[in-house]
Coordinates of C-alpha atoms and ligand atoms in Angstrom, one line a residue:
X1 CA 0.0 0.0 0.0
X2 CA 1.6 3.6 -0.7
X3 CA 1.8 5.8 2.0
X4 CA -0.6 8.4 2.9
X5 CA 1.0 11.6 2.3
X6 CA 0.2 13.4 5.6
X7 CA 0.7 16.5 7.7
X8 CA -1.2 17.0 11.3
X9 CA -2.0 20.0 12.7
X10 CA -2.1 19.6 16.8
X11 CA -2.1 21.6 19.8
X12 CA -0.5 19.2 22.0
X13 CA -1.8 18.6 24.6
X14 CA -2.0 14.9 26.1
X15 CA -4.0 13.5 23.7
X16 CA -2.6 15.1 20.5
X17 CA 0.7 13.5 22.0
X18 CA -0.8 9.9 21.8
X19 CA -2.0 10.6 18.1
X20 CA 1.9 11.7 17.1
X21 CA 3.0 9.0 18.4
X22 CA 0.6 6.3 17.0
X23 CA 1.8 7.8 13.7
X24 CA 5.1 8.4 13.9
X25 CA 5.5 4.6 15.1
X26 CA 3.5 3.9 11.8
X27 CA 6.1 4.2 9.0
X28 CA 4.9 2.2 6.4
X29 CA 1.7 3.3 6.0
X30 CA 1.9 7.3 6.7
X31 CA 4.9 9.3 5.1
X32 CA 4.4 12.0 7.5
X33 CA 5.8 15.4 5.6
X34 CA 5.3 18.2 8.7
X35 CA 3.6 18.7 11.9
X36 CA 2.2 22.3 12.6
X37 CA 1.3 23.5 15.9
X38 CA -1.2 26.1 16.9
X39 CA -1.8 27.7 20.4
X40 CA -4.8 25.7 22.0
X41 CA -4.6 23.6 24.9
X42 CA -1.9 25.6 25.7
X43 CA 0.3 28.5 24.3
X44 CA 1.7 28.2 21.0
X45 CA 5.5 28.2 22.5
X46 CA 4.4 24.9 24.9
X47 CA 2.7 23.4 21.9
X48 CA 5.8 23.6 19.7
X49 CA 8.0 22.3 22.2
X50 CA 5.5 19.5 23.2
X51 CA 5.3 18.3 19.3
X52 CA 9.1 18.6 19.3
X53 CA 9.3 16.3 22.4
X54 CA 7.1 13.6 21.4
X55 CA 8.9 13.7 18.2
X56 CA 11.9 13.1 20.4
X57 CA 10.3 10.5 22.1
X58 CA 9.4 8.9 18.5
X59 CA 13.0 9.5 17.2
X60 CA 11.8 10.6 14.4
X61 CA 14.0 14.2 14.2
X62 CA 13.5 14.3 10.6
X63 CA 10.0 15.1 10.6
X64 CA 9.9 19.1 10.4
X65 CA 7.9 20.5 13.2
X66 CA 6.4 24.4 12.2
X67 CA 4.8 26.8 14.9
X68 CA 2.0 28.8 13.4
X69 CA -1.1 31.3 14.8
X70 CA -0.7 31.8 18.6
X71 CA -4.6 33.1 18.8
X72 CA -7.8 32.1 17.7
X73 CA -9.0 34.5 14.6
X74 CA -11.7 36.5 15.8
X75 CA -12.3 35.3 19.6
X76 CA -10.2 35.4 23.1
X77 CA -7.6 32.3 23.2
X78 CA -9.2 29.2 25.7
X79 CA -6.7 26.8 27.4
X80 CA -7.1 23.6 29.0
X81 CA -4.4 23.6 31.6
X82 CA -7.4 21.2 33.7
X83 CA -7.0 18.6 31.2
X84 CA -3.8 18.8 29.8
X85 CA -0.9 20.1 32.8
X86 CA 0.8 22.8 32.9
X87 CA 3.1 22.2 30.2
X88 CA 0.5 21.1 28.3
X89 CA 1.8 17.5 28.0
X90 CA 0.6 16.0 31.3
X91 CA 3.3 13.9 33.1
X92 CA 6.0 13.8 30.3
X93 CA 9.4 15.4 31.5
X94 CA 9.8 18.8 29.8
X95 CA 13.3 19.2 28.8
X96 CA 14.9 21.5 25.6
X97 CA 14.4 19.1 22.5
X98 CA 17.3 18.6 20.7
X99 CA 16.0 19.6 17.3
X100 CA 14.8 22.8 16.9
X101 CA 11.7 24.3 15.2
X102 CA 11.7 23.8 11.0
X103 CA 10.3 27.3 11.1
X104 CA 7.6 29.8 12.3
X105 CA 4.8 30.0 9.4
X106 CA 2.9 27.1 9.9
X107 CA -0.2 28.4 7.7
X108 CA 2.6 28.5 4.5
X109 CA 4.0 25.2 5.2
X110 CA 1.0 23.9 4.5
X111 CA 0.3 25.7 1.5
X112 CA 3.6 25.2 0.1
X113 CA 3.7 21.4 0.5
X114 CA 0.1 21.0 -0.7
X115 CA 0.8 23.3 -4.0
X116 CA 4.4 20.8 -4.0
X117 CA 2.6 17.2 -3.9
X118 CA 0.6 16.0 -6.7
X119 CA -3.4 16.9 -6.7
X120 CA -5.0 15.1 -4.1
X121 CA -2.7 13.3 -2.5
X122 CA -2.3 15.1 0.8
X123 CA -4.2 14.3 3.6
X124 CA -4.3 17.0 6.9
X125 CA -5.2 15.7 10.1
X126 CA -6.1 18.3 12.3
X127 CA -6.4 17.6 16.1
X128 CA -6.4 21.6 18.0
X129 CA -8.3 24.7 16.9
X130 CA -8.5 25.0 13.3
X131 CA -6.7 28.3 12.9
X132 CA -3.9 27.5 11.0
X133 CA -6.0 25.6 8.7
X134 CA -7.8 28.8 8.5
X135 CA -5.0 31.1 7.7
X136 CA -3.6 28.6 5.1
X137 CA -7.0 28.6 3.2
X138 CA -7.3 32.5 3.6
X139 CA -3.5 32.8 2.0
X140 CA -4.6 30.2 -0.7
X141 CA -7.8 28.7 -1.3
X142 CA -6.8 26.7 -3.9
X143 CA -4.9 24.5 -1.5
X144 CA -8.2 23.6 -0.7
X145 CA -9.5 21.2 -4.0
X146 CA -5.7 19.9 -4.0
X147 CA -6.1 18.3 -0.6
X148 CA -7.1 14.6 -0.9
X149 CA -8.9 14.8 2.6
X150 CA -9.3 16.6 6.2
X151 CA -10.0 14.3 9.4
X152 CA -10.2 16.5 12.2
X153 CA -10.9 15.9 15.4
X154 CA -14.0 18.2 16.7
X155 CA -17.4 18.7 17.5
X156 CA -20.3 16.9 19.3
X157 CA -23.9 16.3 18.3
X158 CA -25.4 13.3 21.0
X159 CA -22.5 13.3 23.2
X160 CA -23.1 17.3 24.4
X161 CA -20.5 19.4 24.8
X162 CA -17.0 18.6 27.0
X163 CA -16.7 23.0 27.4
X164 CA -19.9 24.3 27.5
X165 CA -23.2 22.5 27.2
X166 CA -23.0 21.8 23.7
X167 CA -19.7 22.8 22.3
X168 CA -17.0 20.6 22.1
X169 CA -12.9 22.8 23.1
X170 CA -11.5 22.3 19.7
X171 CA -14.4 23.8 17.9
X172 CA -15.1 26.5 20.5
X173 CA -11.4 27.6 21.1
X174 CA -11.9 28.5 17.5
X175 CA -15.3 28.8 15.8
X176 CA -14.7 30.8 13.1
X177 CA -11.5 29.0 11.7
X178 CA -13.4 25.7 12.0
X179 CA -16.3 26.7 9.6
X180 CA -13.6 28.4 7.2
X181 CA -12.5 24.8 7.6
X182 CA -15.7 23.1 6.5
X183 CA -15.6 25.3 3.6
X184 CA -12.0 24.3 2.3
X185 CA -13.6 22.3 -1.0
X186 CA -11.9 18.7 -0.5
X187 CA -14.0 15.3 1.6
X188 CA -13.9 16.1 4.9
X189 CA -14.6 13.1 8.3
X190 CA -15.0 14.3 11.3
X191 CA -14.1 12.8 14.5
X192 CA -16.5 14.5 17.6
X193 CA -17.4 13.5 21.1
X194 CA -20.6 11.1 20.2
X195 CA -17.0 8.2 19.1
X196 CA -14.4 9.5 21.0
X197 CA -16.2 9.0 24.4
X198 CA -16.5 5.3 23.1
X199 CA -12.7 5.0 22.9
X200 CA -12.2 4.7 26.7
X201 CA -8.4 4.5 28.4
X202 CA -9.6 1.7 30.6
X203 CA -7.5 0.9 33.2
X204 CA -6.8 -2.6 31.8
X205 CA -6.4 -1.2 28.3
X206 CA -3.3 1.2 29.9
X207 CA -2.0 -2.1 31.8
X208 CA -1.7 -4.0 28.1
X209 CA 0.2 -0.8 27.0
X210 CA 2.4 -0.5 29.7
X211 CA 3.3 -3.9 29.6
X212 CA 5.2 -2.5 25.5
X213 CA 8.9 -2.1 26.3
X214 CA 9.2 1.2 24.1
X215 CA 9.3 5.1 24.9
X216 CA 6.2 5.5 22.8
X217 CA 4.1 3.1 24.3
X218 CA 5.8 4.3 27.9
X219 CA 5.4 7.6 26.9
X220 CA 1.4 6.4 25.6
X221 CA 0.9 4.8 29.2
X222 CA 1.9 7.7 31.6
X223 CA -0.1 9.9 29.6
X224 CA -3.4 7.8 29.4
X225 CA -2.7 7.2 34.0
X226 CA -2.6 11.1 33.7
X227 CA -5.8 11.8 31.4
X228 CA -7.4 9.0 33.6
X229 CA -7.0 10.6 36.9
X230 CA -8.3 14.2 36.4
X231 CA -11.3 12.4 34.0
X232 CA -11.9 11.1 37.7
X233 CA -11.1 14.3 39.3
X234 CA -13.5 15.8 36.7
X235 CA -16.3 13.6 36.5
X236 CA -15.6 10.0 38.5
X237 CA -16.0 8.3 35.4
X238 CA -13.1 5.6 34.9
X239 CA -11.4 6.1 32.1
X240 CA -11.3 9.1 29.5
X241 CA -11.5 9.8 26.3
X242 CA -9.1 9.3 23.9
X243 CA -10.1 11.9 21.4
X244 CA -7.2 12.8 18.9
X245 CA -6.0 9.5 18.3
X246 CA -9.2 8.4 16.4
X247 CA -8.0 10.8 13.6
X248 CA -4.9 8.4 13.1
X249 CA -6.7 5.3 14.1
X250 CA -9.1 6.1 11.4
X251 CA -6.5 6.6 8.5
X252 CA -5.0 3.4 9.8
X253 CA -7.4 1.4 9.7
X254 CA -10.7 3.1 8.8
X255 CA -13.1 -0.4 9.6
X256 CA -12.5 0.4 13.6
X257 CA -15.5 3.3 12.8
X258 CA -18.7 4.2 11.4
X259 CA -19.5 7.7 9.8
X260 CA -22.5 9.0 8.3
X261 CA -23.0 11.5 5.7
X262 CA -24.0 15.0 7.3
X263 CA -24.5 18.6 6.5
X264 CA -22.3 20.2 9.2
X265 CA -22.5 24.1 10.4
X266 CA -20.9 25.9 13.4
X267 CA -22.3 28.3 15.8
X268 CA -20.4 31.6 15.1
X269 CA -22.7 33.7 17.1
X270 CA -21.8 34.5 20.5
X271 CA -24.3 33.4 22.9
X272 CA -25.2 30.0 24.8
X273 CA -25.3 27.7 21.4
X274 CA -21.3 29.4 20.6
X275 CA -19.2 26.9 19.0
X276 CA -21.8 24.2 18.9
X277 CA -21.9 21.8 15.4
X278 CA -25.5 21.6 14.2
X279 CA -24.9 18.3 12.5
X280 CA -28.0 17.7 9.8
X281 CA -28.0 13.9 8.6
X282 CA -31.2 14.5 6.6
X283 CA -29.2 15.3 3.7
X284 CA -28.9 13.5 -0.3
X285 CA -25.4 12.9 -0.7
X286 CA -24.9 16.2 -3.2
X287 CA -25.9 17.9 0.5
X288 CA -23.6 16.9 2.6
X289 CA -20.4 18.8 3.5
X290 CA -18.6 15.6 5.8
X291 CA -19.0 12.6 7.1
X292 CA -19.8 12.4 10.6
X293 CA -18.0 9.6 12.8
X294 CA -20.6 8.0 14.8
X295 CA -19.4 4.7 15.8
X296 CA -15.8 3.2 17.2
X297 CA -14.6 0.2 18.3
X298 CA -12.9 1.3 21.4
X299 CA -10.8 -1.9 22.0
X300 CA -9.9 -1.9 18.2
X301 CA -8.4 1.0 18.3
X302 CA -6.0 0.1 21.5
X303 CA -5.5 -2.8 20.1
X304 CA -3.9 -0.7 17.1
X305 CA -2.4 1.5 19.2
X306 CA -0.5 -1.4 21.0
X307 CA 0.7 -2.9 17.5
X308 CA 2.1 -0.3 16.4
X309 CA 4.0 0.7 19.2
X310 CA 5.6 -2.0 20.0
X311 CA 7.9 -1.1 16.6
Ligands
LIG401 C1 -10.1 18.1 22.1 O1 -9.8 19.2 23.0 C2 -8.5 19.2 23.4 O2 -8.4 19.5 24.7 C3 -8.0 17.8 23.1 O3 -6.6 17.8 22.8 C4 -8.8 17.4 21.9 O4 -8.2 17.8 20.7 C5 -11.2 17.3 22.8 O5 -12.4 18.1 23.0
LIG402 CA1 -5.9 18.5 20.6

């Protein structure tokens, strides 16, 4: 199978950390050419160090790492120091990575390696606030018809909202950029709430992974104990979800989920609905603008996760 041609937008972040490493431990089947990082979770300097030190973590320094917007478009910046430490990477020791940052202008890296590649054979996963997205499309929007596909992590129709009642952080921490997004003019599948809370870290599904004698799945572990015990803090539930990594899962192996063909529309207004993805699956197919993930199997996708980092 060729490679999927792929860059991934994150904001890490614990669980944007998991989804770097699951692909960068997958080397046959994703030819990873950049990760860009935007300001999210936490600010954009954390979140550029953090992609740096998982990439560490991955040995894999060849992979050019790009900061890009350090604030939403339009609205105040949200963190989510609650969920996500401090440093933004939960119990992973920060320390200078050795490799520094490719460069600064994340939004043009993108551009320039989608106008570079051949038509529709790039692939963006996007796992934080879609403002470098955003920006990319604003400096060309023909990048947009060259992309082969967008799976981004965001959004919540039956699940409810994991910031406010119905809007789910990646979406709300940026609004604007994520309808720009959903405008972009290439297949879009979108990866919300309603499957990621089916994709649970279970304390036995950590004990499998901890039981992998490799940084990543070390690294993987410590980070799922982490997210597990403020989920508990948060709302006594055991185990949380593992939300970015269904992006990656999903190119991987795209039978662990169901999705549904939807009209989708963002919230842009401020008030109590701001943020929120009015997801419409009464739609012919000439209607719809994504396909909406509504189904996972949650111990398929550890069970990927486990495979592939034990490489
Ligand atoms: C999303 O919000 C962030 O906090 C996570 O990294 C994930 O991308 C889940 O709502
Ligand atoms: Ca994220």
């Amino acid at each position: 199978m060729t490679p999927v041609k792929l860059i991934i937008d994150c904001d890490p972040g614990v669980d944007d950390a998991v989804a770097l490493l699951l692909a960068f431990a997958s080397r046959e089947a994703l030819d990873i050419l950049g990760v860009t990082t935007v300001a999210g979770n936490a600010g954009l300097e954390r979140t550029a160090r953090n992609a740096r030190l998982i990439r560490q973590i991955a040995n894999r320094p060849e992979i050019p790492v790009y900061s890009g917007a350090s604030r939403p478009l339009l609205r105040d910046p949200v963190e989510a120091g609650d969920f996500h430490g401090p440093s933004g990477i939960g119990p992973i020791p920060v320390v200078e990575p050795d490799v520094p940052l490719a460069g600064d202008d994340a939004p043009q890296f993108i551009v320039d390696t989608i106008r570079r590649e051949p038509p529709n054979t790039v692939t963006l996963a996007v796992t934080g606030p879609a403002t470098n997205v955003a920006l990319a499309l604003r400096l060309a929007p023909d990048i947009g018809p060259r992309l082969r596909q967008i799976v981004v992590m965001g959004g919540a129709r039956s699940a409810g909202g994991n910031i406010t009642a119905s809007a789910e952080y990646n979406v709300y921490a940026d609004p604007h950029a994520f309808q720009e997004m959903l405008n972009a003019g290439c297949p879009i599948a979108i990866f919300g709430l309603d499957v990621t809370y089916q994709v649970l870290t279970l304390p036995e599904r950590i004990d499998a992974l901890e039981a992998i004698d490799t940084p990543g799945a070390q690294a993987a572990a410590a980070i799922m104990r982490f997210s597990n015990a403020v989920e508990a803090d948060h709302t006594r539930r055991d185990g949380a979800p593992l939300h970015d990594p269904c992006t990656i899962a999903w190119l991987l192996k795209p039978d662990l989920f169901t999705l549904r063909p939807a009209f989708v529309q963002v919230e842009t207004h401020n008030g109590v609905a701001f943020g929120h993805t009015a997801v419409e699956f009464r739609v012919t197919p000439d209607q719809a603008n994504a396909l909406w993930a509504v189904g996972a199997d949650g111990a398929g996708v550890f069970a990927l996760i486990n495979q592939k980092l034990a490489l």
